[in-house]
PDB file of C-alpha atoms (C1' of nucleotides) in Angstrom:
ATOM      1  CA  UNK Q   1      84.381  70.325  90.104  1.00 78.00           C
ATOM      2  CA  UNK Q   2      86.188  68.243  87.494  1.00 78.00           C
ATOM      3  CA  UNK Q   3      88.267  69.549  84.708  1.00 89.00           C
ATOM      4  CA  UNK Q   4      90.485  72.605  84.587  1.00 97.00           C
ATOM      5  CA  UNK Q   5      89.727  75.217  87.284  1.00 98.00           C
ATOM      6  CA  UNK Q   6      90.754  78.818  87.852  1.00 98.00           C
ATOM      7  CA  UNK Q   7      92.017  80.446  91.040  1.00 98.00           C
ATOM      8  CA  UNK Q   8      92.415  84.304  91.391  1.00 98.00           C
ATOM      9  CA  UNK Q   9      93.749  86.554  93.991  1.00 98.00           C
ATOM     10  CA  UNK Q  10      92.721  90.230  94.337  1.00 98.00           C
ATOM     11  CA  UNK Q  11      93.425  92.894  96.875  1.00 98.00           C
ATOM     12  CA  UNK Q  12      90.159  94.828  96.595  1.00 98.00           C
ATOM     13  CA  UNK Q  13      90.910  97.712  99.060  1.00 98.00           C
ATOM     14  CA  UNK Q  14      87.353  97.554 100.647  1.00 98.00           C
ATOM     15  CA  UNK Q  15      84.952  94.829  99.419  1.00 98.00           C
ATOM     16  CA  UNK Q  16      82.190  97.234 100.247  1.00 98.00           C
ATOM     17  CA  UNK Q  17      83.448  99.626  97.666  1.00 97.00           C
ATOM     18  CA  UNK Q  18      84.564  96.971  95.232  1.00 98.00           C
ATOM     19  CA  UNK Q  19      81.706  94.350  95.424  1.00 98.00           C
ATOM     20  CA  UNK Q  20      80.277  95.492  92.026  1.00 97.00           C
ATOM     21  CA  UNK Q  21      83.685  95.288  90.352  1.00 98.00           C
ATOM     22  CA  UNK Q  22      84.328  91.792  91.791  1.00 98.00           C
ATOM     23  CA  UNK Q  23      80.854  90.651  90.611  1.00 98.00           C
ATOM     24  CA  UNK Q  24      81.481  92.036  87.197  1.00 98.00           C
ATOM     25  CA  UNK Q  25      84.948  90.351  87.058  1.00 98.00           C
ATOM     26  CA  UNK Q  26      83.306  86.951  88.128  1.00 98.00           C
ATOM     27  CA  UNK Q  27      80.695  87.455  85.301  1.00 98.00           C
ATOM     28  CA  UNK Q  28      83.485  88.220  82.721  1.00 98.00           C
ATOM     29  CA  UNK Q  29      86.180  85.855  83.643  1.00 98.00           C
ATOM     30  CA  UNK Q  30      84.240  82.969  85.373  1.00 98.00           C
ATOM     31  CA  UNK Q  31      86.835  81.940  88.027  1.00 98.00           C
ATOM     32  CA  UNK Q  32      86.127  79.077  90.207  1.00 98.00           C
ATOM     33  CA  UNK Q  33      87.683  80.380  93.468  1.00 98.00           C
ATOM     34  CA  UNK Q  34      88.647  83.937  94.276  1.00 98.00           C
ATOM     35  CA  UNK Q  35      91.002  84.880  97.207  1.00 98.00           C
ATOM     36  CA  UNK Q  36      90.288  88.488  98.368  1.00 98.00           C
ATOM     37  CA  UNK Q  37      92.365  90.730 100.621  1.00 98.00           C
ATOM     38  CA  UNK Q  38      91.831  93.999 102.435  1.00 98.00           C
ATOM     39  CA  UNK Q  39      88.072  93.546 103.017  1.00 98.00           C
ATOM     40  CA  UNK Q  40      88.084  96.405 105.570  1.00 98.00           C
ATOM     41  CA  UNK Q  41      84.990  95.024 107.408  1.00 98.00           C
ATOM     42  CA  UNK Q  42      83.688  92.341 109.714  1.00 98.00           C
ATOM     43  CA  UNK Q  43      82.301  89.082 108.559  1.00 98.00           C
ATOM     44  CA  UNK Q  44      78.677  90.389 109.501  1.00 97.00           C
ATOM     45  CA  UNK Q  45      79.087  93.266 107.101  1.00 98.00           C
ATOM     46  CA  UNK Q  46      80.343  91.270 104.143  1.00 98.00           C
ATOM     47  CA  UNK Q  47      78.197  92.006 101.029  1.00 98.00           C
ATOM     48  CA  UNK Q  48      77.532  88.336 100.324  1.00 97.00           C
ATOM     49  CA  UNK Q  49      74.246  88.735  98.454  1.00 96.00           C
ATOM     50  CA  UNK Q  50      75.857  89.990  95.364  1.00 93.00           C
ATOM     51  CA  UNK Q  51      77.947  86.854  95.153  1.00 98.00           C
ATOM     52  CA  UNK Q  52      75.109  84.376  96.354  1.00 98.00           C
ATOM     53  CA  UNK Q  53      73.070  85.288  93.360  1.00 97.00           C
ATOM     54  CA  UNK Q  54      75.978  84.061  91.234  1.00 98.00           C
ATOM     55  CA  UNK Q  55      76.037  80.840  93.395  1.00 98.00           C
ATOM     56  CA  UNK Q  56      79.365  81.922  95.072  1.00 98.00           C
ATOM     57  CA  UNK Q  57      79.711  81.225  98.730  1.00 97.00           C
ATOM     58  CA  UNK Q  58      81.995  83.131 101.011  1.00 98.00           C
ATOM     59  CA  UNK Q  59      84.325  82.077 103.735  1.00 98.00           C
ATOM     60  CA  UNK Q  60      85.416  85.202 105.594  1.00 98.00           C
ATOM     61  CA  UNK Q  61      88.055  86.159 108.078  1.00 98.00           C
ATOM     62  CA  UNK Q  62      87.310  89.790 108.713  1.00 98.00           C
ATOM     63  CA  UNK Q  63      87.841  92.684 111.106  1.00 98.00           C
ATOM     64  CA  UNK Q  64      86.558  96.263 111.407  1.00 97.00           C
ATOM     65  CA  UNK Q  65      88.275  98.957 109.232  1.00 97.00           C
ATOM     66  CA  UNK Q  66      91.466  97.096 108.491  1.00 98.00           C
ATOM     67  CA  UNK Q  67      92.800  94.028 106.798  1.00 98.00           C
ATOM     68  CA  UNK Q  68      90.405  91.006 106.269  1.00 98.00           C
ATOM     69  CA  UNK Q  69      90.730  88.074 103.765  1.00 98.00           C
ATOM     70  CA  UNK Q  70      88.048  85.839 102.215  1.00 98.00           C
ATOM     71  CA  UNK Q  71      87.354  83.134  99.679  1.00 98.00           C
ATOM     72  CA  UNK Q  72      84.524  83.287  97.149  1.00 98.00           C
ATOM     73  CA  UNK Q  73      83.907  79.826  95.795  1.00 98.00           C
ATOM     74  CA  UNK Q  74      81.602  78.294  93.239  1.00 97.00           C
ATOM     75  CA  UNK Q  75      82.366  74.943  94.846  1.00 97.00           C
ATOM     76  CA  UNK Q  76      82.330  73.577  98.358  1.00 96.00           C
ATOM     77  CA  UNK Q  77      85.304  74.389 100.525  1.00 98.00           C
ATOM     78  CA  UNK Q  78      86.420  72.123 103.342  1.00 98.00           C
ATOM     79  CA  UNK Q  79      88.665  72.543 106.374  1.00 98.00           C
ATOM     80  CA  UNK Q  80      88.323  76.345 106.522  1.00 98.00           C
ATOM     81  CA  UNK Q  81      90.801  77.756 109.023  1.00 98.00           C
ATOM     82  CA  UNK Q  82      91.214  81.471 109.953  1.00 98.00           C
ATOM     83  CA  UNK Q  83      94.548  82.891 111.314  1.00 98.00           C
ATOM     84  CA  UNK Q  84      97.625  80.884 112.213  1.00 97.00           C
ATOM     85  CA  UNK Q  85      98.597  79.481 115.584  1.00 98.00           C
ATOM     86  CA  UNK Q  86     102.146  80.898 115.184  1.00 98.00           C
ATOM     87  CA  UNK Q  87     100.547  84.476 115.572  1.00 96.00           C
ATOM     88  CA  UNK Q  88      97.931  83.380 118.155  1.00 90.00           C
ATOM     89  CA  UNK Q  89      97.693  86.770 120.037  1.00 90.00           C
ATOM     90  CA  UNK Q  90      97.495  88.758 116.689  1.00 96.00           C
ATOM     91  CA  UNK Q  91      94.150  90.551 116.263  1.00 97.00           C
ATOM     92  CA  UNK Q  92      94.828  91.313 112.598  1.00 98.00           C
ATOM     93  CA  UNK Q  93      92.884  89.189 110.084  1.00 98.00           C
ATOM     94  CA  UNK Q  94      95.555  88.197 107.542  1.00 98.00           C
ATOM     95  CA  UNK Q  95      95.172  84.527 106.760  1.00 98.00           C
ATOM     96  CA  UNK Q  96      92.489  82.071 105.726  1.00 98.00           C
ATOM     97  CA  UNK Q  97      92.970  78.544 104.521  1.00 98.00           C
ATOM     98  CA  UNK Q  98      90.601  76.020 102.873  1.00 98.00           C
ATOM     99  CA  UNK Q  99      90.726  72.853 100.871  1.00 98.00           C
ATOM    100  CA  UNK Q 100      89.108  72.489  97.517  1.00 98.00           C
ATOM    101  CA  UNK Q 101      89.064  68.767  96.567  1.00 97.00           C
ATOM    102  CA  UNK Q 102      92.792  67.647  96.907  1.00 97.00           C
ATOM    103  CA  UNK Q 103      94.182  71.163  96.849  1.00 98.00           C
ATOM    104  CA  UNK Q 104      94.865  73.240  99.942  1.00 98.00           C
ATOM    105  CA  UNK Q 105      94.733  77.100  99.410  1.00 98.00           C
ATOM    106  CA  UNK Q 106      96.147  79.623 101.835  1.00 99.00           C
ATOM    107  CA  UNK Q 107      95.164  83.162 101.223  1.00 98.00           C
ATOM    108  CA  UNK Q 108      97.437  85.782 102.815  1.00 98.00           C
ATOM    109  CA  UNK Q 109      97.476  89.532 103.326  1.00 98.00           C
ATOM    110  CA  UNK Q 110     101.104  90.158 104.311  1.00 98.00           C
ATOM    111  CA  UNK Q 111     101.677  93.279 106.464  1.00 98.00           C
ATOM    112  CA  UNK Q 112     102.693  96.331 104.372  1.00 98.00           C
ATOM    113  CA  UNK Q 113     105.529  97.255 106.622  1.00 98.00           C
ATOM    114  CA  UNK Q 114     105.283 101.044 106.245  1.00 97.00           C
ATOM    115  CA  UNK Q 115     108.944 101.890 106.130  1.00 97.00           C
ATOM    116  CA  UNK Q 116     112.129  99.965 106.758  1.00 97.00           C
ATOM    117  CA  UNK Q 117     113.043 100.079 110.470  1.00 96.00           C
ATOM    118  CA  UNK Q 118     109.606 101.082 111.600  1.00 97.00           C
ATOM    119  CA  UNK Q 119     107.629  99.140 114.199  1.00 96.00           C
ATOM    120  CA  UNK Q 120     105.280  98.092 111.290  1.00 97.00           C
ATOM    121  CA  UNK Q 121     108.260  96.686 109.404  1.00 97.00           C
ATOM    122  CA  UNK Q 122     109.385  94.665 112.420  1.00 97.00           C
ATOM    123  CA  UNK Q 123     105.835  93.347 112.603  1.00 98.00           C
ATOM    124  CA  UNK Q 124     105.879  92.395 108.905  1.00 98.00           C
ATOM    125  CA  UNK Q 125     109.104  90.431 109.381  1.00 98.00           C
ATOM    126  CA  UNK Q 126     107.729  88.684 112.465  1.00 98.00           C
ATOM    127  CA  UNK Q 127     104.607  87.815 110.508  1.00 98.00           C
ATOM    128  CA  UNK Q 128     106.661  86.405 107.525  1.00 98.00           C
ATOM    129  CA  UNK Q 129     108.710  84.376 109.947  1.00 98.00           C
ATOM    130  CA  UNK Q 130     105.647  82.909 111.602  1.00 98.00           C
ATOM    131  CA  UNK Q 131     104.228  82.188 108.198  1.00 98.00           C
ATOM    132  CA  UNK Q 132     107.461  80.177 107.058  1.00 98.00           C
ATOM    133  CA  UNK Q 133     107.343  78.279 110.431  1.00 98.00           C
ATOM    134  CA  UNK Q 134     103.601  77.584 109.796  1.00 98.00           C
ATOM    135  CA  UNK Q 135     104.404  75.958 106.356  1.00 98.00           C
ATOM    136  CA  UNK Q 136     107.538  74.159 107.645  1.00 98.00           C
ATOM    137  CA  UNK Q 137     105.783  72.586 110.630  1.00 98.00           C
ATOM    138  CA  UNK Q 138     102.169  71.987 109.421  1.00 98.00           C
ATOM    139  CA  UNK Q 139     102.555  71.357 105.685  1.00 98.00           C
ATOM    140  CA  UNK Q 140     104.746  69.296 103.333  1.00 98.00           C
ATOM    141  CA  UNK Q 141     106.283  70.490 100.152  1.00 98.00           C
ATOM    142  CA  UNK Q 142     105.021  67.411  98.397  1.00 98.00           C
ATOM    143  CA  UNK Q 143     101.374  68.116  99.032  1.00 98.00           C
ATOM    144  CA  UNK Q 144      99.167  69.994  96.429  1.00 98.00           C
ATOM    145  CA  UNK Q 145      99.423  73.405  98.137  1.00 98.00           C
ATOM    146  CA  UNK Q 146      98.962  76.916  96.761  1.00 99.00           C
ATOM    147  CA  UNK Q 147      99.646  80.105  98.700  1.00 99.00           C
ATOM    148  CA  UNK Q 148      98.051  83.236  97.127  1.00 98.00           C
ATOM    149  CA  UNK Q 149      97.627  86.850  98.076  1.00 98.00           C
ATOM    150  CA  UNK Q 150      99.096  90.317  98.601  1.00 98.00           C
ATOM    151  CA  UNK Q 151     102.629  89.512  99.811  1.00 98.00           C
ATOM    152  CA  UNK Q 152     103.703  93.190  99.790  1.00 98.00           C
ATOM    153  CA  UNK Q 153     107.077  92.023  98.584  1.00 98.00           C
ATOM    154  CA  UNK Q 154     108.431  92.110  95.044  1.00 98.00           C
ATOM    155  CA  UNK Q 155     110.420  88.891  94.537  1.00 98.00           C
ATOM    156  CA  UNK Q 156     112.965  90.062  91.967  1.00 98.00           C
ATOM    157  CA  UNK Q 157     114.363  93.230  90.431  1.00 98.00           C
ATOM    158  CA  UNK Q 158     112.265  92.773  87.328  1.00 98.00           C
ATOM    159  CA  UNK Q 159     109.080  92.914  89.572  1.00 98.00           C
ATOM    160  CA  UNK Q 160     109.448  96.569  90.571  1.00 98.00           C
ATOM    161  CA  UNK Q 161     109.703  99.686  88.530  1.00 98.00           C
ATOM    162  CA  UNK Q 162     112.981 101.078  90.138  1.00 97.00           C
ATOM    163  CA  UNK Q 163     114.865  98.235  91.914  1.00 98.00           C
ATOM    164  CA  UNK Q 164     117.867 100.481  92.535  1.00 97.00           C
ATOM    165  CA  UNK Q 165     115.852 103.028  94.356  1.00 97.00           C
ATOM    166  CA  UNK Q 166     113.907 100.344  96.195  1.00 97.00           C
ATOM    167  CA  UNK Q 167     116.994  98.257  97.207  1.00 97.00           C
ATOM    168  CA  UNK Q 168     116.605  99.296 100.849  1.00 97.00           C
ATOM    169  CA  UNK Q 169     112.931 100.369 100.853  1.00 97.00           C
ATOM    170  CA  UNK Q 170     109.856  98.477 101.863  1.00 98.00           C
ATOM    171  CA  UNK Q 171     108.496  96.084  99.267  1.00 98.00           C
ATOM    172  CA  UNK Q 172     112.040  95.177  98.026  1.00 98.00           C
ATOM    173  CA  UNK Q 173     114.451  95.234 101.007  1.00 98.00           C
ATOM    174  CA  UNK Q 174     116.840  92.461 101.468  1.00 98.00           C
ATOM    175  CA  UNK Q 175     115.215  90.946 104.528  1.00 98.00           C
ATOM    176  CA  UNK Q 176     111.853  90.949 102.916  1.00 98.00           C
ATOM    177  CA  UNK Q 177     113.133  89.123  99.800  1.00 98.00           C
ATOM    178  CA  UNK Q 178     115.057  86.728 102.024  1.00 98.00           C
ATOM    179  CA  UNK Q 179     111.761  85.803 103.785  1.00 98.00           C
ATOM    180  CA  UNK Q 180     110.319  84.885 100.301  1.00 98.00           C
ATOM    181  CA  UNK Q 181     113.512  83.015  99.611  1.00 98.00           C
ATOM    182  CA  UNK Q 182     112.862  80.840 102.647  1.00 98.00           C
ATOM    183  CA  UNK Q 183     109.461  79.916 101.065  1.00 98.00           C
ATOM    184  CA  UNK Q 184     111.130  79.070  97.855  1.00 98.00           C
ATOM    185  CA  UNK Q 185     113.754  77.021  99.699  1.00 98.00           C
ATOM    186  CA  UNK Q 186     110.962  75.040 101.356  1.00 98.00           C
ATOM    187  CA  UNK Q 187     109.502  74.186  97.985  1.00 98.00           C
ATOM    188  CA  UNK Q 188     107.168  76.860  96.630  1.00 98.00           C
ATOM    189  CA  UNK Q 189     107.389  78.065  93.073  1.00 98.00           C
ATOM    190  CA  UNK Q 190     106.473  81.563  91.868  1.00 98.00           C
ATOM    191  CA  UNK Q 191     103.895  80.407  89.350  1.00 98.00           C
ATOM    192  CA  UNK Q 192     103.813  83.571  87.283  1.00 98.00           C
ATOM    193  CA  UNK Q 193     107.444  83.128  86.364  1.00 98.00           C
ATOM    194  CA  UNK Q 194     106.736  79.648  84.969  1.00 98.00           C
ATOM    195  CA  UNK Q 195     104.800  81.334  82.166  1.00 98.00           C
ATOM    196  CA  UNK Q 196     106.270  84.937  81.890  1.00 98.00           C
ATOM    197  CA  UNK Q 197     109.854  86.229  81.689  1.00 98.00           C
ATOM    198  CA  UNK Q 198     109.521  89.930  81.084  1.00 98.00           C
ATOM    199  CA  UNK Q 199     110.059  92.797  83.455  1.00 98.00           C
ATOM    200  CA  UNK Q 200     107.503  95.548  84.062  1.00 97.00           C
ATOM    201  CA  UNK Q 201     104.509  93.144  84.597  1.00 98.00           C
ATOM    202  CA  UNK Q 202     102.935  94.488  87.786  1.00 98.00           C
ATOM    203  CA  UNK Q 203      99.822  93.806  89.865  1.00 98.00           C
ATOM    204  CA  UNK Q 204      99.892  97.042  91.970  1.00 98.00           C
ATOM    205  CA  UNK Q 205     100.268 100.708  91.420  1.00 98.00           C
ATOM    206  CA  UNK Q 206     100.228 103.421  93.939  1.00 97.00           C
ATOM    207  CA  UNK Q 207      97.119 105.711  93.703  1.00 97.00           C
ATOM    208  CA  UNK Q 208      99.374 108.735  94.006  1.00 96.00           C
ATOM    209  CA  UNK Q 209     101.425 110.582  91.505  1.00 95.00           C
ATOM    210  CA  UNK Q 210      99.620 108.964  88.530  1.00 96.00           C
ATOM    211  CA  UNK Q 211     101.700 105.802  89.082  1.00 97.00           C
ATOM    212  CA  UNK Q 212      99.405 103.616  86.954  1.00 97.00           C
ATOM    213  CA  UNK Q 213      99.525 105.894  83.821  1.00 97.00           C
ATOM    214  CA  UNK Q 214     103.366 106.208  84.302  1.00 97.00           C
ATOM    215  CA  UNK Q 215     103.804 102.346  84.661  1.00 97.00           C
ATOM    216  CA  UNK Q 216     105.329 102.764  88.182  1.00 98.00           C
ATOM    217  CA  UNK Q 217     104.267  99.608  89.868  1.00 98.00           C
ATOM    218  CA  UNK Q 218     105.288  96.284  91.495  1.00 98.00           C
ATOM    219  CA  UNK Q 219     104.322  92.684  91.197  1.00 98.00           C
ATOM    220  CA  UNK Q 220     103.356  91.920  94.803  1.00 98.00           C
ATOM    221  CA  UNK Q 221     100.267  89.870  94.310  1.00 98.00           C
ATOM    222  CA  UNK Q 222     101.576  86.337  94.007  1.00 98.00           C
ATOM    223  CA  UNK Q 223     100.626  82.744  93.383  1.00 99.00           C
ATOM    224  CA  UNK Q 224     103.070  80.380  94.991  1.00 99.00           C
ATOM    225  CA  UNK Q 225     102.502  76.568  94.356  1.00 98.00           C
ATOM    226  CA  UNK Q 226     104.309  73.447  95.515  1.00 98.00           C
ATOM    227  CA  UNK Q 227     106.119  71.736  92.607  1.00 98.00           C
ATOM    228  CA  UNK Q 228     103.547  68.984  92.531  1.00 95.00           C
ATOM    229  CA  UNK Q 229     100.713  71.554  91.931  1.00 98.00           C
ATOM    230  CA  UNK Q 230     102.808  73.866  89.750  1.00 98.00           C
ATOM    231  CA  UNK Q 231     103.194  70.967  87.368  1.00 98.00           C
ATOM    232  CA  UNK Q 232      99.396  70.949  87.047  1.00 98.00           C
ATOM    233  CA  UNK Q 233      99.265  74.732  86.214  1.00 98.00           C
ATOM    234  CA  UNK Q 234      98.068  75.563  82.664  1.00 98.00           C
ATOM    235  CA  UNK Q 235      98.342  79.389  82.768  1.00 98.00           C
ATOM    236  CA  UNK Q 236      99.072  82.205  85.127  1.00 98.00           C
ATOM    237  CA  UNK Q 237      98.065  85.733  84.239  1.00 98.00           C
ATOM    238  CA  UNK Q 238      97.720  89.235  85.505  1.00 98.00           C
ATOM    239  CA  UNK Q 239      94.458  90.828  84.328  1.00 98.00           C
ATOM    240  CA  UNK Q 240      95.154  94.593  84.287  1.00 98.00           C
ATOM    241  CA  UNK Q 241      91.707  95.560  82.930  1.00 98.00           C
ATOM    242  CA  UNK Q 242      90.108  96.132  86.412  1.00 98.00           C
ATOM    243  CA  UNK Q 243      92.847  98.703  87.259  1.00 98.00           C
ATOM    244  CA  UNK Q 244      91.758 100.871  84.284  1.00 97.00           C
ATOM    245  CA  UNK Q 245      88.100 101.243  85.560  1.00 96.00           C
ATOM    246  CA  UNK Q 246      86.583 104.093  87.380  1.00 95.00           C
ATOM    247  CA  UNK Q 247      87.285 103.876  91.227  1.00 96.00           C
ATOM    248  CA  UNK Q 248      89.594 100.879  90.937  1.00 98.00           C
ATOM    249  CA  UNK Q 249      91.452  99.107  93.630  1.00 98.00           C
ATOM    250  CA  UNK Q 250      95.151  99.942  93.616  1.00 98.00           C
ATOM    251  CA  UNK Q 251      95.673  96.210  93.009  1.00 98.00           C
ATOM    252  CA  UNK Q 252      94.476  94.182  89.881  1.00 98.00           C
ATOM    253  CA  UNK Q 253      93.513  90.454  89.808  1.00 98.00           C
ATOM    254  CA  UNK Q 254      96.082  87.703  89.192  1.00 98.00           C
ATOM    255  CA  UNK Q 255      94.905  84.316  88.352  1.00 98.00           C
ATOM    256  CA  UNK Q 256      96.063  80.685  87.580  1.00 98.00           C
ATOM    257  CA  UNK Q 257      94.470  77.715  85.787  1.00 98.00           C
ATOM    258  CA  UNK Q 258      95.148  74.221  86.920  1.00 98.00           C
ATOM    259  CA  UNK Q 259      94.310  70.923  85.251  1.00 97.00           C
TER     260      UNK Q 259
ATOM    261  C1'  DA G   1     107.861 120.022  96.006  1.00 54.49           C
ATOM    262  C1'  DT G   2     109.388 114.556 101.794  1.00 54.49           C
ATOM    263  C1'  DG G   3     104.698 116.056  97.428  1.00 54.49           C
ATOM    264  C1'  DG G   4     100.649 112.724  95.341  1.00 54.49           C
ATOM    265  C1'  DT G   5      95.396 109.579  96.407  1.00 54.49           C
ATOM    266  C1'  DC G   6      92.307 106.498  98.121  1.00 54.49           C
ATOM    267  C1'  DG G   7      89.334 104.272 102.010  1.00 54.49           C
ATOM    268  C1'  DT G   8      88.168 104.154 106.702  1.00 54.49           C
ATOM    269  C1'  DC G   9      81.750 104.723 111.623  1.00 54.49           C
ATOM    270  C1'  DT G  10      85.214 112.638 108.403  1.00 54.49           C
ATOM    271  C1'  DA G  11      89.976 112.580 111.468  1.00 54.49           C
ATOM    272  C1'  DA G  12      94.212 111.232 111.055  1.00 54.49           C
ATOM    273  C1'  DC G  13      95.865 107.191 109.890  1.00 54.49           C
ATOM    274  C1'  DG G  14      97.181 103.199 106.976  1.00 54.49           C
ATOM    275  C1'  DA G  15      98.180 101.784 102.394  1.00 54.49           C
TER     276       DA G  15
END
DNA sequence: ATGGTCGTCTAACGA
C-alpha cells in the first residue's frame, strides 16, 4: 500500500452484466481501488467471486433493481459507511464512504433528475444540497478527501456536446452547476481539469441515436479532490476503450493516480 | 420523426 496508487470510478449500468468487463479492466489497468455505480442489485447478489480471485474485496451498498454503489479494493478499507445521515429516510443506495490509509474516499451516484422541473429533478437538487451539507458539517477542506462518481452534472460548457441546447436541460442546468459550484467553493478541485484543458472529453454517451459514434457525450463522471490531495495527483484520465467494447456500459472509466 | 437503446425478477419504467 506504499507508493503511487490508482483510483478509478465507473458507472457500470448493472454489475451483473458488466462483471466480466470490470474484471478484464482490472487485469489490463491494475487499479488499486475502483468505485462503481449503478450496480442494480442487492449486496447478496453481488458477483464478488470474479473479483475475489483477483484479490479484490468488495464493500457494497446495494438495492434491488436500481442504483447501488460499491468499492472494489486490493487493499484493506476502513471506516466503511453507507448512505448519509442528511438523507436518512432515503431508500436509494447512492453513497458509500471508506478510508484507505490517510485518504477518505466518497463514492456517489447522484440522481439523474429526468427532466428539469420534474419530481426527480427536485429530488436530485435535494440530494445535492444534502451532500453539500454532509461535506460542510462532517469533513474539512484540509483533509485528504476525494469524491468520485457519476455526478450526472457536466461542470462546464466544454464538458457537454451542445452547451447551448443543454443550458436549461438536465445535466447542465444552472441550479445543477451551482450545486457543483458549492462543492468547489467548499474546497474541492475537479482533478481532470488539472491535467486536461480540451473540450469534447467525455465519460458518458447515450445508448440512443448512435451518440458514441457521433461524439455526442458529456463529462459527468468526476473526481473531486481537496487541494491537499489534488497536489498529490500525478495523472487523471478517461479510458474510452471499454465504451468501444461489445455490450458496453453507457459510461466509461475515469481514473486518477496519486503519489 | 418528441424518435433512438439498454437493463431491469418481460412490463413499463428509469437512464
